[in-house]
PDB file of C-alpha atoms (C1' of nucleotides) in Angstrom:
ATOM      1  CA  MET A   1     -29.641 -14.046  -1.742  1.00 96.00           C
ATOM      2  CA  ASN A   2     -28.233 -10.759  -2.855  1.00 96.00           C
ATOM      3  CA  ILE A   3     -24.858  -9.357  -2.302  1.00 97.00           C
ATOM      4  CA  SER A   4     -25.230  -7.593   0.797  1.00 96.00           C
ATOM      5  CA  THR A   5     -26.931 -10.986   2.494  1.00 97.00           C
ATOM      6  CA  ALA A   6     -23.983 -12.529   0.972  1.00 97.00           C
ATOM      7  CA  ALA A   7     -21.573 -10.143   2.261  1.00 96.00           C
ATOM      8  CA  LYS A   8     -22.847  -9.894   5.779  1.00 95.00           C
ATOM      9  CA  THR A   9     -23.245 -13.838   6.028  1.00 95.00           C
ATOM     10  CA  ALA A  10     -19.409 -13.942   4.945  1.00 95.00           C
ATOM     11  CA  GLY A  11     -18.503 -10.830   7.301  1.00 94.00           C
ATOM     12  CA  LEU A  12     -17.094  -8.820   4.401  1.00 95.00           C
ATOM     13  CA  PRO A  13     -18.104  -5.414   2.924  1.00 95.00           C
ATOM     14  CA  VAL A  14     -20.400  -5.334  -0.482  1.00 96.00           C
ATOM     15  CA  LYS A  15     -17.678  -3.555  -2.157  1.00 96.00           C
ATOM     16  CA  THR A  16     -15.182  -6.439  -1.111  1.00 96.00           C
ATOM     17  CA  VAL A  17     -17.113  -9.070  -2.380  1.00 97.00           C
ATOM     18  CA  ARG A  18     -17.340  -7.285  -5.679  1.00 96.00           C
ATOM     19  CA  TYR A  19     -13.711  -6.713  -6.027  1.00 96.00           C
ATOM     20  CA  TYR A  20     -13.052 -10.184  -5.138  1.00 96.00           C
ATOM     21  CA  ALA A  21     -14.871 -11.411  -8.480  1.00 95.00           C
ATOM     22  CA  ASP A  22     -13.719  -8.444 -10.327  1.00 93.00           C
ATOM     23  CA  ILE A  23     -10.132  -9.768  -9.923  1.00 93.00           C
ATOM     24  CA  GLY A  24     -11.075 -13.191 -10.413  1.00 92.00           C
ATOM     25  CA  LEU A  25     -10.499 -14.321  -6.966  1.00 94.00           C
ATOM     26  CA  VAL A  26     -13.853 -15.937  -6.692  1.00 94.00           C
ATOM     27  CA  SER A  27     -15.616 -16.775  -9.600  1.00 93.00           C
ATOM     28  CA  ALA A  28     -18.246 -14.336 -11.238  1.00 94.00           C
ATOM     29  CA  PRO A  29     -21.883 -15.081  -9.510  1.00 95.00           C
ATOM     30  CA  SER A  30     -24.713 -15.664 -11.677  1.00 95.00           C
ATOM     31  CA  ARG A  31     -27.050 -12.842 -12.194  1.00 96.00           C
ATOM     32  CA  SER A  32     -30.945 -12.151 -11.918  1.00 95.00           C
ATOM     33  CA  GLU A  33     -32.594 -11.310 -14.852  1.00 94.00           C
ATOM     34  CA  THR A  34     -32.282  -7.532 -13.653  1.00 95.00           C
ATOM     35  CA  GLY A  35     -28.580  -7.849 -13.527  1.00 96.00           C
ATOM     36  CA  TYR A  36     -28.636  -8.524  -9.704  1.00 97.00           C
ATOM     37  CA  ARG A  37     -25.701 -10.717  -8.365  1.00 97.00           C
ATOM     38  CA  THR A  38     -27.069 -14.013  -6.667  1.00 97.00           C
ATOM     39  CA  TYR A  39     -25.040 -16.046  -4.226  1.00 97.00           C
ATOM     40  CA  ASP A  40     -25.557 -19.448  -3.177  1.00 95.00           C
ATOM     41  CA  GLY A  41     -24.055 -21.186   0.130  1.00 93.00           C
ATOM     42  CA  GLY A  42     -21.116 -22.634  -1.757  1.00 91.00           C
ATOM     43  CA  ALA A  43     -20.019 -18.993  -2.915  1.00 94.00           C
ATOM     44  CA  VAL A  44     -20.637 -17.528   0.841  1.00 95.00           C
ATOM     45  CA  ARG A  45     -18.413 -20.462   2.035  1.00 91.00           C
ATOM     46  CA  LYS A  46     -15.742 -19.308  -0.008  1.00 92.00           C
ATOM     47  CA  LEU A  47     -16.075 -15.681   0.897  1.00 95.00           C
ATOM     48  CA  VAL A  48     -15.787 -16.896   4.262  1.00 92.00           C
ATOM     49  CA  PHE A  49     -12.773 -18.940   3.442  1.00 89.00           C
ATOM     50  CA  VAL A  50     -10.996 -15.726   1.550  1.00 93.00           C
ATOM     51  CA  ARG A  51     -11.865 -13.497   4.684  1.00 92.00           C
ATOM     52  CA  ARG A  52     -10.224 -15.857   7.021  1.00 86.00           C
ATOM     53  CA  ALA A  53      -7.215 -16.180   5.091  1.00 87.00           C
ATOM     54  CA  ARG A  54      -7.216 -12.624   4.587  1.00 89.00           C
ATOM     55  CA  GLU A  55      -7.115 -12.377   8.439  1.00 84.00           C
ATOM     56  CA  PHE A  56      -4.349 -14.527   8.771  1.00 78.00           C
ATOM     57  CA  GLY A  57      -2.195 -12.313   6.638  1.00 79.00           C
ATOM     58  CA  PHE A  58      -2.142 -14.296   3.467  1.00 83.00           C
ATOM     59  CA  SER A  59      -1.947 -11.908   0.471  1.00 88.00           C
ATOM     60  CA  ILE A  60      -4.519 -11.927  -2.481  1.00 93.00           C
ATOM     61  CA  GLU A  61      -2.226 -14.091  -4.648  1.00 91.00           C
ATOM     62  CA  GLU A  62      -1.900 -16.585  -1.700  1.00 87.00           C
ATOM     63  CA  CYS A  63      -5.348 -16.989  -1.056  1.00 90.00           C
ATOM     64  CA  ARG A  64      -5.751 -17.703  -4.652  1.00 92.00           C
ATOM     65  CA  GLU A  65      -3.341 -20.263  -4.528  1.00 86.00           C
ATOM     66  CA  LEU A  66      -4.948 -21.698  -0.998  1.00 85.00           C
ATOM     67  CA  LEU A  67      -8.575 -21.343  -2.761  1.00 88.00           C
ATOM     68  CA  SER A  68      -7.324 -23.783  -5.588  1.00 85.00           C
ATOM     69  CA  LEU A  69      -6.133 -26.135  -2.943  1.00 83.00           C
ATOM     70  CA  TYR A  70      -9.316 -25.740  -1.275  1.00 83.00           C
ATOM     71  CA  GLU A  71     -11.295 -26.455  -4.308  1.00 81.00           C
ATOM     72  CA  ASP A  72      -9.069 -29.445  -5.463  1.00 79.00           C
ATOM     73  CA  ARG A  73     -10.311 -32.706  -3.981  1.00 76.00           C
ATOM     74  CA  ASN A  74      -7.076 -34.202  -4.968  1.00 77.00           C
ATOM     75  CA  ARG A  75      -4.471 -31.957  -3.505  1.00 80.00           C
ATOM     76  CA  SER A  76      -2.137 -33.022  -0.728  1.00 83.00           C
ATOM     77  CA  SER A  77      -2.275 -31.782   2.560  1.00 84.00           C
ATOM     78  CA  ALA A  78       1.770 -31.176   1.794  1.00 87.00           C
ATOM     79  CA  ASP A  79       1.023 -28.253  -0.458  1.00 84.00           C
ATOM     80  CA  VAL A  80      -1.051 -26.650   2.038  1.00 85.00           C
ATOM     81  CA  LYS A  81       1.367 -27.087   4.809  1.00 88.00           C
ATOM     82  CA  ARG A  82       4.366 -25.358   2.415  1.00 87.00           C
ATOM     83  CA  ILE A  83       2.239 -22.232   2.087  1.00 83.00           C
ATOM     84  CA  ALA A  84       1.232 -22.165   5.794  1.00 84.00           C
ATOM     85  CA  THR A  85       4.471 -22.765   6.656  1.00 88.00           C
ATOM     86  CA  ARG A  86       6.071 -20.177   4.622  1.00 84.00           C
ATOM     87  CA  ARG A  87       3.660 -17.515   5.958  1.00 81.00           C
ATOM     88  CA  LEU A  88       4.330 -18.721   9.452  1.00 85.00           C
ATOM     89  CA  GLU A  89       7.920 -17.814   9.110  1.00 85.00           C
ATOM     90  CA  ASP A  90       6.866 -14.269   7.631  1.00 81.00           C
ATOM     91  CA  ILE A  91       4.765 -13.836  10.972  1.00 81.00           C
ATOM     92  CA  ALA A  92       8.060 -14.800  13.033  1.00 85.00           C
ATOM     93  CA  GLU A  93      10.187 -12.135  11.258  1.00 81.00           C
ATOM     94  CA  LYS A  94       7.755  -9.635  11.267  1.00 79.00           C
ATOM     95  CA  GLN A  95       7.743 -10.435  14.958  1.00 83.00           C
ATOM     96  CA  ARG A  96      11.580 -10.003  15.235  1.00 84.00           C
ATOM     97  CA  GLU A  97      11.257  -6.786  13.523  1.00 78.00           C
ATOM     98  CA  LEU A  98       8.603  -5.249  15.567  1.00 79.00           C
ATOM     99  CA  LYS A  99      10.259  -6.448  18.803  1.00 83.00           C
ATOM    100  CA  SER A 100      13.486  -4.725  17.824  1.00 79.00           C
ATOM    101  CA  LEU A 101      11.878  -1.642  16.835  1.00 79.00           C
ATOM    102  CA  HIS A 102       9.644  -1.416  20.144  1.00 83.00           C
ATOM    103  CA  ASP A 103      12.683  -2.017  22.285  1.00 84.00           C
ATOM    104  CA  GLU A 104      14.682   0.886  20.694  1.00 79.00           C
ATOM    105  CA  LEU A 105      11.659   3.341  20.671  1.00 82.00           C
ATOM    106  CA  ALA A 106      11.096   2.261  24.297  1.00 86.00           C
ATOM    107  CA  TYR A 107      14.489   3.190  24.808  1.00 83.00           C
ATOM    108  CA  LEU A 108      14.180   6.712  23.289  1.00 82.00           C
ATOM    109  CA  VAL A 109      10.908   7.049  25.020  1.00 86.00           C
ATOM    110  CA  ASP A 110      11.946   6.321  28.422  1.00 86.00           C
ATOM    111  CA  ALA A 111      15.157   8.590  28.231  1.00 85.00           C
ATOM    112  CA  CYS A 112      12.925  11.553  27.285  1.00 83.00           C
ATOM    113  CA  LYS A 113      12.027  13.635  30.069  1.00 84.00           C
ATOM    114  CA  GLY A 114       9.077  14.819  28.324  1.00 84.00           C
ATOM    115  CA  ASP A 115       9.004  18.477  29.947  1.00 86.00           C
ATOM    116  CA  ASP A 116       8.622  21.858  28.334  1.00 86.00           C
ATOM    117  CA  ARG A 117      12.353  21.834  27.657  1.00 82.00           C
ATOM    118  CA  PRO A 118      13.717  21.119  24.209  1.00 81.00           C
ATOM    119  CA  ASP A 119      16.323  18.540  24.699  1.00 82.00           C
ATOM    120  CA  CYS A 120      14.974  15.430  23.501  1.00 84.00           C
ATOM    121  CA  PRO A 121      16.496  11.892  23.409  1.00 85.00           C
ATOM    122  CA  ILE A 122      13.876  11.073  21.033  1.00 84.00           C
ATOM    123  CA  ILE A 123      14.530  13.473  18.152  1.00 82.00           C
ATOM    124  CA  ASP A 124      18.302  13.172  18.808  1.00 80.00           C
ATOM    125  CA  GLY A 125      17.702   9.257  18.534  1.00 79.00           C
ATOM    126  CA  LEU A 126      16.406   9.753  15.154  1.00 77.00           C
ATOM    127  CA  GLY A 127      18.786  11.943  13.898  1.00 71.00           C
ATOM    128  CA  ASN A 128      21.726   9.526  14.485  1.00 65.00           C
ATOM    129  CA  ARG A 129      21.442   5.455  14.728  1.00 55.00           C
ATOM    130  CA  HIS A 130      22.265   5.366  18.545  1.00 46.00           C
ATOM    131  CA  ALA A 131      24.918   2.538  19.570  1.00 39.00           C
ATOM    132  CA  GLY A 132      24.138  -0.597  20.673  1.00 39.00           C
ATOM    133  CA  GLY A 133      20.841  -1.030  18.724  1.00 35.00           C
TER     134      GLY A 133
ATOM    135  CA  MET B   1      26.247  17.031  -4.169  1.00 96.00           C
ATOM    136  CA  ASN B   2      23.994  15.774  -6.759  1.00 97.00           C
ATOM    137  CA  ILE B   3      21.049  13.520  -5.874  1.00 97.00           C
ATOM    138  CA  SER B   4      22.479  10.148  -6.003  1.00 97.00           C
ATOM    139  CA  THR B   5      25.279  10.935  -3.737  1.00 97.00           C
ATOM    140  CA  ALA B   6      22.929  12.585  -1.382  1.00 97.00           C
ATOM    141  CA  ALA B   7      20.836   9.427  -1.496  1.00 97.00           C
ATOM    142  CA  LYS B   8      23.310   7.215  -0.870  1.00 96.00           C
ATOM    143  CA  THR B   9      24.739   9.295   1.934  1.00 96.00           C
ATOM    144  CA  ALA B  10      21.276   9.510   3.465  1.00 95.00           C
ATOM    145  CA  GLY B  11      20.815   5.496   2.552  1.00 95.00           C
ATOM    146  CA  LEU B  12      17.483   6.545   0.580  1.00 96.00           C
ATOM    147  CA  PRO B  13      16.634   5.243  -3.157  1.00 96.00           C
ATOM    148  CA  VAL B  14      16.916   8.327  -5.507  1.00 96.00           C
ATOM    149  CA  LYS B  15      13.224   8.169  -6.485  1.00 96.00           C
ATOM    150  CA  THR B  16      12.577   8.332  -2.714  1.00 96.00           C
ATOM    151  CA  VAL B  17      14.403  11.756  -2.193  1.00 97.00           C
ATOM    152  CA  ARG B  18      12.823  13.274  -5.122  1.00 96.00           C
ATOM    153  CA  TYR B  19       9.210  11.829  -4.037  1.00 96.00           C
ATOM    154  CA  TYR B  20       9.652  13.290  -0.559  1.00 96.00           C
ATOM    155  CA  ALA B  21      10.309  16.952  -2.175  1.00 95.00           C
ATOM    156  CA  ASP B  22       7.355  16.299  -4.305  1.00 93.00           C
ATOM    157  CA  ILE B  23       5.004  15.952  -1.680  1.00 93.00           C
ATOM    158  CA  GLY B  24       6.741  18.789   0.367  1.00 93.00           C
ATOM    159  CA  LEU B  25       7.818  16.566   3.313  1.00 94.00           C
ATOM    160  CA  VAL B  26      11.539  17.988   2.935  1.00 95.00           C
ATOM    161  CA  SER B  27      11.550  21.335   1.188  1.00 93.00           C
ATOM    162  CA  ALA B  28      12.482  21.527  -2.510  1.00 94.00           C
ATOM    163  CA  PRO B  29      16.478  21.578  -2.901  1.00 95.00           C
ATOM    164  CA  SER B  30      17.977  24.341  -5.009  1.00 96.00           C
ATOM    165  CA  ARG B  31      18.890  23.481  -8.509  1.00 96.00           C
ATOM    166  CA  SER B  32      22.097  23.685 -10.695  1.00 95.00           C
ATOM    167  CA  GLU B  33      22.072  26.103 -13.760  1.00 94.00           C
ATOM    168  CA  THR B  34      20.994  23.002 -15.711  1.00 95.00           C
ATOM    169  CA  GLY B  35      18.060  22.166 -13.439  1.00 96.00           C
ATOM    170  CA  TYR B  36      19.977  19.398 -11.342  1.00 97.00           C
ATOM    171  CA  ARG B  37      18.966  19.174  -7.501  1.00 97.00           C
ATOM    172  CA  THR B  38      21.849  19.811  -5.066  1.00 97.00           C
ATOM    173  CA  TYR B  39      21.849  18.928  -1.804  1.00 97.00           C
ATOM    174  CA  ASP B  40      24.059  20.197   1.071  1.00 95.00           C
ATOM    175  CA  GLY B  41      24.765  18.643   4.875  1.00 93.00           C
ATOM    176  CA  GLY B  42      21.772  20.224   6.404  1.00 91.00           C
ATOM    177  CA  ALA B  43      19.419  18.500   3.451  1.00 94.00           C
ATOM    178  CA  VAL B  44      20.871  14.908   3.919  1.00 95.00           C
ATOM    179  CA  ARG B  45      20.466  15.340   7.735  1.00 91.00           C
ATOM    180  CA  LYS B  46      16.757  15.803   7.274  1.00 92.00           C
ATOM    181  CA  LEU B  47      16.421  12.732   4.790  1.00 95.00           C
ATOM    182  CA  VAL B  48      18.675  10.538   7.339  1.00 92.00           C
ATOM    183  CA  PHE B  49      16.042  11.712  10.129  1.00 89.00           C
ATOM    184  CA  VAL B  50      13.189  11.035   8.016  1.00 93.00           C
ATOM    185  CA  ARG B  51      14.526   7.324   6.849  1.00 92.00           C
ATOM    186  CA  ARG B  52      15.032   6.649  10.581  1.00 86.00           C
ATOM    187  CA  ALA B  53      11.694   7.853  11.251  1.00 87.00           C
ATOM    188  CA  ARG B  54       9.927   5.769   8.418  1.00 89.00           C
ATOM    189  CA  GLU B  55      12.184   2.593   9.766  1.00 84.00           C
ATOM    190  CA  PHE B  56      10.293   3.065  13.094  1.00 79.00           C
ATOM    191  CA  GLY B  57       6.929   2.747  11.334  1.00 80.00           C
ATOM    192  CA  PHE B  58       5.772   6.569  11.748  1.00 84.00           C
ATOM    193  CA  SER B  59       3.781   7.522   8.722  1.00 88.00           C
ATOM    194  CA  ILE B  60       4.502  10.313   6.239  1.00 93.00           C
ATOM    195  CA  GLU B  61       2.038  12.640   8.336  1.00 91.00           C
ATOM    196  CA  GLU B  62       3.971  11.531  11.411  1.00 87.00           C
ATOM    197  CA  CYS B  63       7.132  12.274   9.905  1.00 91.00           C
ATOM    198  CA  ARG B  64       5.990  15.769   8.874  1.00 92.00           C
ATOM    199  CA  GLU B  65       5.007  16.350  12.224  1.00 86.00           C
ATOM    200  CA  LEU B  66       8.215  15.135  13.866  1.00 85.00           C
ATOM    201  CA  LEU B  67      10.366  17.256  11.187  1.00 88.00           C
ATOM    202  CA  SER B  68       8.742  20.239  12.232  1.00 85.00           C
ATOM    203  CA  LEU B  69       9.580  19.330  15.865  1.00 83.00           C
ATOM    204  CA  TYR B  70      13.014  18.498  14.663  1.00 83.00           C
ATOM    205  CA  GLU B  71      13.195  21.714  12.919  1.00 81.00           C
ATOM    206  CA  ASP B  72      11.606  23.912  15.799  1.00 79.00           C
ATOM    207  CA  ARG B  73      14.497  24.897  18.222  1.00 75.00           C
ATOM    208  CA  ASN B  74      11.686  25.799  20.812  1.00 76.00           C
ATOM    209  CA  ARG B  75       9.384  22.578  21.079  1.00 80.00           C
ATOM    210  CA  SER B  76       8.980  20.894  24.333  1.00 84.00           C
ATOM    211  CA  SER B  77      10.112  17.460  24.403  1.00 84.00           C
ATOM    212  CA  ALA B  78       6.647  16.396  25.955  1.00 88.00           C
ATOM    213  CA  ASP B  79       5.363  17.058  22.116  1.00 84.00           C
ATOM    214  CA  VAL B  80       7.936  14.458  20.959  1.00 85.00           C
ATOM    215  CA  LYS B  81       7.393  12.071  23.730  1.00 88.00           C
ATOM    216  CA  ARG B  82       3.618  12.313  22.921  1.00 87.00           C
ATOM    217  CA  ILE B  83       3.788  11.282  19.355  1.00 83.00           C
ATOM    218  CA  ALA B  84       6.592   8.405  20.000  1.00 84.00           C
ATOM    219  CA  THR B  85       4.349   7.066  22.854  1.00 89.00           C
ATOM    220  CA  ARG B  86       1.497   6.945  20.427  1.00 84.00           C
ATOM    221  CA  ARG B  87       3.571   4.966  18.268  1.00 81.00           C
ATOM    222  CA  LEU B  88       4.848   2.710  20.865  1.00 85.00           C
ATOM    223  CA  GLU B  89       1.085   1.577  21.543  1.00 86.00           C
ATOM    224  CA  ASP B  90       0.696   0.917  17.845  1.00 81.00           C
ATOM    225  CA  ILE B  91       3.817  -1.442  17.819  1.00 81.00           C
ATOM    226  CA  ALA B  92       2.586  -3.229  21.308  1.00 85.00           C
ATOM    227  CA  GLU B  93      -0.918  -3.459  19.727  1.00 82.00           C
ATOM    228  CA  LYS B  94       0.453  -4.833  16.425  1.00 79.00           C
ATOM    229  CA  GLN B  95       2.649  -7.172  18.414  1.00 83.00           C
ATOM    230  CA  ARG B  96      -0.163  -8.645  20.105  1.00 84.00           C
ATOM    231  CA  GLU B  97      -2.070  -9.373  16.931  1.00 78.00           C
ATOM    232  CA  LEU B  98       0.724 -11.074  15.398  1.00 79.00           C
ATOM    233  CA  LYS B  99       1.058 -13.418  18.312  1.00 83.00           C
ATOM    234  CA  SER B 100      -2.341 -14.130  18.320  1.00 78.00           C
ATOM    235  CA  LEU B 101      -2.167 -14.831  14.153  1.00 78.00           C
ATOM    236  CA  HIS B 102       1.307 -16.716  15.046  1.00 82.00           C
ATOM    237  CA  ASP B 103      -0.184 -18.998  17.569  1.00 84.00           C
ATOM    238  CA  GLU B 104      -3.460 -19.731  15.804  1.00 79.00           C
ATOM    239  CA  LEU B 105      -1.522 -20.576  12.365  1.00 82.00           C
ATOM    240  CA  ALA B 106       0.881 -22.617  14.467  1.00 86.00           C
ATOM    241  CA  TYR B 107      -1.629 -24.644  15.822  1.00 83.00           C
ATOM    242  CA  LEU B 108      -3.018 -25.495  12.348  1.00 82.00           C
ATOM    243  CA  VAL B 109      -0.085 -26.132  10.794  1.00 86.00           C
ATOM    244  CA  ASP B 110       1.071 -28.612  13.567  1.00 86.00           C
ATOM    245  CA  ALA B 111      -2.202 -30.375  13.136  1.00 84.00           C
ATOM    246  CA  CYS B 112      -1.473 -31.188   9.745  1.00 83.00           C
ATOM    247  CA  LYS B 113       0.519 -34.297   8.781  1.00 83.00           C
ATOM    248  CA  GLY B 114       1.655 -32.664   5.541  1.00 83.00           C
ATOM    249  CA  ASP B 115       1.635 -35.618   3.633  1.00 86.00           C
ATOM    250  CA  ASP B 116       0.006 -36.518   0.112  1.00 86.00           C
ATOM    251  CA  ARG B 117      -3.487 -37.127   1.688  1.00 83.00           C
ATOM    252  CA  PRO B 118      -6.167 -34.218   0.962  1.00 81.00           C
ATOM    253  CA  ASP B 119      -7.082 -34.250   5.017  1.00 82.00           C
ATOM    254  CA  CYS B 120      -5.816 -30.971   5.818  1.00 83.00           C
ATOM    255  CA  PRO B 121      -6.592 -29.074   9.367  1.00 85.00           C
ATOM    256  CA  ILE B 122      -5.204 -25.581   7.639  1.00 83.00           C
ATOM    257  CA  ILE B 123      -7.930 -25.869   5.000  1.00 82.00           C
ATOM    258  CA  ASP B 124     -10.433 -26.781   7.432  1.00 80.00           C
ATOM    259  CA  GLY B 125      -9.229 -24.085  10.078  1.00 80.00           C
ATOM    260  CA  LEU B 126      -9.445 -21.438   7.543  1.00 77.00           C
ATOM    261  CA  GLY B 127     -12.925 -22.609   6.315  1.00 74.00           C
ATOM    262  CA  ASN B 128     -14.512 -22.700   9.732  1.00 68.00           C
ATOM    263  CA  ARG B 129     -13.261 -20.699  12.799  1.00 57.00           C
ATOM    264  CA  HIS B 130     -11.626 -23.245  15.535  1.00 47.00           C
ATOM    265  CA  ALA B 131     -12.738 -23.221  18.693  1.00 41.00           C
ATOM    266  CA  GLY B 132     -10.678 -21.206  21.450  1.00 40.00           C
ATOM    267  CA  GLY B 133      -8.641 -19.389  19.148  1.00 35.00           C
TER     268      GLY B 133
ATOM    269  C1'  DC C   1      34.922  17.905 -31.669  1.00 53.47           C
ATOM    270  C1'  DA C   2      32.258  13.597 -31.619  1.00 53.47           C
ATOM    271  C1'  DT C   3      30.912   9.907 -28.762  1.00 53.47           C
ATOM    272  C1'  DT C   4      29.926   6.820 -25.164  1.00 53.47           C
ATOM    273  C1'  DG C   5      27.761   5.942 -20.752  1.00 53.47           C
ATOM    274  C1'  DA C   6      26.435   7.258 -16.509  1.00 53.47           C
ATOM    275  C1'  DC C   7      23.309  10.511 -14.372  1.00 53.47           C
ATOM    276  C1'  DT C   8      19.730  13.606 -14.464  1.00 53.47           C
ATOM    277  C1'  DT C   9      15.088  15.840 -15.297  1.00 53.47           C
ATOM    278  C1'  DT C  10       9.797  15.247 -15.931  1.00 53.47           C
ATOM    279  C1'  DC C  11       5.800  12.701 -16.214  1.00 53.47           C
ATOM    280  C1'  DC C  12       2.740   8.730 -16.498  1.00 53.47           C
ATOM    281  C1'  DA C  13       1.625   4.384 -15.067  1.00 53.47           C
ATOM    282  C1'  DG C  14       1.739   0.462 -11.645  1.00 53.47           C
ATOM    283  C1'  DT C  15       1.861  -1.323  -7.096  1.00 53.47           C
ATOM    284  C1'  DT C  16      -1.930  -3.683  -2.883  1.00 53.47           C
ATOM    285  C1'  DA C  17      -6.481  -4.420  -1.335  1.00 53.47           C
ATOM    286  C1'  DC C  18      -9.547  -2.217  -1.262  1.00 53.47           C
ATOM    287  C1'  DT C  19     -13.004   2.207  -0.426  1.00 53.47           C
ATOM    288  C1'  DG C  20     -15.609   6.368  -1.581  1.00 53.47           C
ATOM    289  C1'  DG C  21     -18.585   8.639  -4.864  1.00 53.47           C
ATOM    290  C1'  DA C  22     -21.627   9.606  -8.659  1.00 53.47           C
ATOM    291  C1'  DA C  23     -25.153   8.613 -11.963  1.00 53.47           C
ATOM    292  C1'  DA C  24     -28.687   5.622 -13.024  1.00 53.47           C
ATOM    293  C1'  DC C  25     -31.531   1.409 -12.280  1.00 53.47           C
ATOM    294  C1'  DC C  26     -34.550  -1.667  -9.741  1.00 53.47           C
ATOM    295  C1'  DC C  27     -37.764  -3.247  -5.882  1.00 53.47           C
ATOM    296  C1'  DT C  28     -40.823  -3.178  -2.193  1.00 53.47           C
ATOM    297  C1'  DA C  29     -43.936  -0.559   1.247  1.00 53.47           C
ATOM    298  C1'  DG C  30     -47.289   2.603   1.598  1.00 53.47           C
TER     299       DG C  30
ATOM    300  C1'  DC D   1     -47.225   7.145  -7.486  1.00 53.47           C
ATOM    301  C1'  DT D   2     -43.769   8.265  -4.305  1.00 53.47           C
ATOM    302  C1'  DA D   3     -40.017   7.295  -1.011  1.00 53.47           C
ATOM    303  C1'  DG D   4     -36.392   4.657   0.390  1.00 53.47           C
ATOM    304  C1'  DG D   5     -33.645   1.512   0.096  1.00 53.47           C
ATOM    305  C1'  DG D   6     -30.376  -1.860  -2.610  1.00 53.47           C
ATOM    306  C1'  DT D   7     -27.872  -2.511  -6.821  1.00 53.47           C
ATOM    307  C1'  DT D   8     -25.492  -1.617 -10.955  1.00 53.47           C
ATOM    308  C1'  DT D   9     -21.121   0.425 -13.362  1.00 53.47           C
ATOM    309  C1'  DC D  10     -17.257   3.140 -13.679  1.00 53.47           C
ATOM    310  C1'  DC D  11     -14.072   6.203 -12.278  1.00 53.47           C
ATOM    311  C1'  DA D  12     -10.946   8.139  -8.719  1.00 53.47           C
ATOM    312  C1'  DG D  13      -8.302   8.181  -4.568  1.00 53.47           C
ATOM    313  C1'  DT D  14      -5.777   5.986  -0.555  1.00 53.47           C
ATOM    314  C1'  DA D  15      -0.197   4.920   1.172  1.00 53.47           C
ATOM    315  C1'  DA D  16       4.018   5.264  -0.225  1.00 53.47           C
ATOM    316  C1'  DC D  17       6.762   4.519  -3.133  1.00 53.47           C
ATOM    317  C1'  DT D  18       8.546   1.850  -7.596  1.00 53.47           C
ATOM    318  C1'  DG D  19       9.357   1.350 -12.803  1.00 53.47           C
ATOM    319  C1'  DG D  20      10.040   3.087 -17.112  1.00 53.47           C
ATOM    320  C1'  DA D  21      10.081   6.316 -21.442  1.00 53.47           C
ATOM    321  C1'  DA D  22      12.085  10.345 -23.538  1.00 53.47           C
ATOM    322  C1'  DA D  23      14.998  13.529 -23.447  1.00 53.47           C
ATOM    323  C1'  DG D  24      18.775  16.828 -21.386  1.00 53.47           C
ATOM    324  C1'  DT D  25      23.439  16.733 -19.237  1.00 53.47           C
ATOM    325  C1'  DC D  26      28.341  15.746 -17.806  1.00 53.47           C
ATOM    326  C1'  DA D  27      32.884  13.659 -17.688  1.00 53.47           C
ATOM    327  C1'  DA D  28      36.024  10.958 -19.893  1.00 53.47           C
ATOM    328  C1'  DT D  29      38.065   9.069 -24.094  1.00 53.47           C
ATOM    329  C1'  DG D  30      39.574   9.010 -29.036  1.00 53.47           C
TER     330       DG D  30
END
DNA sequence: CATTGACTTTCCAGTTACTGGAAACCCTAG
DNA sequence: CTAGGGTTTCCAGTAACTGGAAAGTCAATG
């Protein structure tokens, strides 16, 4: 199949599919006589794998690592779990950050009357860190 | 004061302080006879304001907007509240996404034995979307 | 006065993960 | 044969910096 069919099947933009081969994340596809890229089921499955991993927030480098584990019939599940667990910690950390951010900003928004006068705790709160963050 | 003192006081890297003037986010500082940038308290306060806003996840363009409100003695607090509320919704949305991501990945990690055998629900789960995600 | 080392300047390149667009080639339907 | 897609390559741009080179400046020392 041609690139647009492969891309559609994998749920990725055509540009992205080309890009993933350019950076060597997936292997370069074979070409037709006229130079068109041609894809088979296996190539598409790898693209799906990458798309899913990216949706999980794995970086391209992590995808590279996961993909080599995906392709390695002899790797241990512990190797995979290690990477996934690290990623899980990243997510939890990000969640904590977002929560404190949300709470602090919500506090400021709540304190702001939102009327046509210039007094605004949000602006004030951005200018000087408020106590008890 | 020179740029490194200003940067330290504002809690920003020197490079970033220069960058913010380059892109016109803050006005270009005055220069000494030999071309060194010189900062006063007002300039530093604006840098602090930008740093805080960035920490809150406001984009540079939003910072530009907020900064003009910060500098405008006649703007209404409603204008500020509008921007901050939009940002608050972004954060809430991001939190929801992170939660579903976390739950799904945690489910996979939990299902993986993490031993030296190749069976791995994480890899399998990345290859094919699991039901009831 | 010379030197040393820290600080500053400008400018260019690189980062992440793509995305947009131009110019040219290919393919299929009518 | 033409029209309209799809495809190719390559270059540039995004967001928000960050790193580094080469050259000028400053303050303290000998």
